[in-house]
Amino acid sequence: MSGNCNPIGIFDSGAGGLTVLSELVKVMPYEKYIYFADSANCPYGSKPAEEIINLSDKITRFLITKGCKVIVVACNTATAAAIDYLRNSYSIPFIGMEPAIKPASQNTKTKSIGVLATAGTFKGRLYIETSRKYAADVNVCYQVGEGLVELVESGKADSPEAEQLLHRYIDPMVDCNIDHLVLGCTHYPFLKPVLERMLPNHVTIVDPAPAVALQTKRIAENNGLLCNQNLVDSTSIDFYSSSNTEVLKLLVEMNIRPQYRIEDLYFNNVKL
């Protein structure tokens, strides 16, 4: 195991990437992490690709100045728009998100799956190529989750407003006889409590975050970038936000700190 204890960088349009960070800490508890929430520009879902590339590039440069050895683009929309540009522009490894259509398509028994994602994700190369490759013989009921990111960012993931909006999006999928629901945005796992109440028992919710965390570990290991656990005592995470950090702090205290041995949490505000 390497002695490279430089941090792993993670960024998202807001707090959604915390669902990925949580899985990263689970599989790599001895790493340092830097999380950047671009809350000032959230949501990314309906922004033009050029704007998302520009924002992603600025965040990447910031994370590199902080010494990040690997960067996880913990945002489906940013992955769809910017991952190719980032990989072509920088020498460090990048790991991106894509809707988990492959496992859903391979495991469906009803031959019908649902995908809830942003408009930007549905337009991305990864989504289109994965759908063509793995879901050609499957009925895919897809829905743009407009308004869901904003509810999560305002601390209303488990609220009557969220439930009402989700019913509008999910009920037609249930009518299409789906047995898997793919969450195509890193904010959406925060909506799991509501989704689990709404969905029939036979519908499996598919969250790609655990697979992304394992892929990050594999890439770090293959590149000799894992930190030697003998060099550190616990996980440390620095959080940066381009806007208000209050909801970010709340979600971290609820979802990150209680699950893991994390001694140090730092919150910082920075303008891109």
GROMACS .gro file of N, CA, C and O in nm, residues 28 36 76 90 99 134 180 196 233 236 253 266:
model
   48
   28MET      N    1  -1.280   0.318   0.192
   28MET     CA    2  -1.145   0.372   0.211
   28MET      C    3  -1.144   0.463   0.334
   28MET      O    4  -1.132   0.585   0.323
   36PHE      N    5  -1.623   1.942  -0.251
   36PHE     CA    6  -1.661   2.076  -0.298
   36PHE      C    7  -1.806   2.073  -0.345
   36PHE      O    8  -1.841   1.998  -0.436
   76ASN      N    9  -2.402   1.336  -1.170
   76ASN     CA   10  -2.431   1.274  -1.300
   76ASN      C   11  -2.431   1.374  -1.413
   76ASN      O   12  -2.381   1.346  -1.523
   90TYR      N   13  -0.635   1.700  -1.776
   90TYR     CA   14  -0.555   1.682  -1.655
   90TYR      C   15  -0.502   1.539  -1.648
   90TYR      O   16  -0.565   1.445  -1.699
   99PRO      N   17  -2.595   0.660  -1.476
   99PRO     CA   18  -2.711   0.585  -1.424
   99PRO      C   19  -2.687   0.435  -1.436
   99PRO      O   20  -2.638   0.387  -1.538
  134TYR      N   21  -2.716  -0.188  -2.316
  134TYR     CA   22  -2.770  -0.281  -2.216
  134TYR      C   23  -2.923  -0.283  -2.206
  134TYR      O   24  -2.978  -0.376  -2.148
  180HIS      N   25  -3.740  -0.211  -1.121
  180HIS     CA   26  -3.618  -0.144  -1.076
  180HIS      C   27  -3.632   0.005  -1.102
  180HIS      O   28  -3.679   0.045  -1.210
  196GLU      N   29  -3.926   0.463  -0.065
  196GLU     CA   30  -3.953   0.331  -0.008
  196GLU      C   31  -4.095   0.321   0.045
  196GLU      O   32  -4.155   0.214   0.041
  233ASP      N   33  -0.479   0.800   1.162
  233ASP     CA   34  -0.559   0.744   1.271
  233ASP      C   35  -0.708   0.741   1.241
  233ASP      O   36  -0.782   0.660   1.295
  236SER      N   37  -1.037   1.225   0.773
  236SER     CA   38  -1.055   1.370   0.784
  236SER      C   39  -1.116   1.421   0.654
  236SER      O   40  -1.081   1.372   0.547
  253GLU      N   41  -2.387   1.611   0.921
  253GLU     CA   42  -2.406   1.567   1.060
  253GLU      C   43  -2.508   1.452   1.068
  253GLU      O   44  -2.496   1.364   1.153
  266TYR      N   45  -1.411   2.002   0.854
  266TYR     CA   46  -1.388   2.145   0.836
  266TYR      C   47  -1.480   2.197   0.726
  266TYR      O   48  -1.493   2.135   0.620
   0.00000   0.00000   0.00000
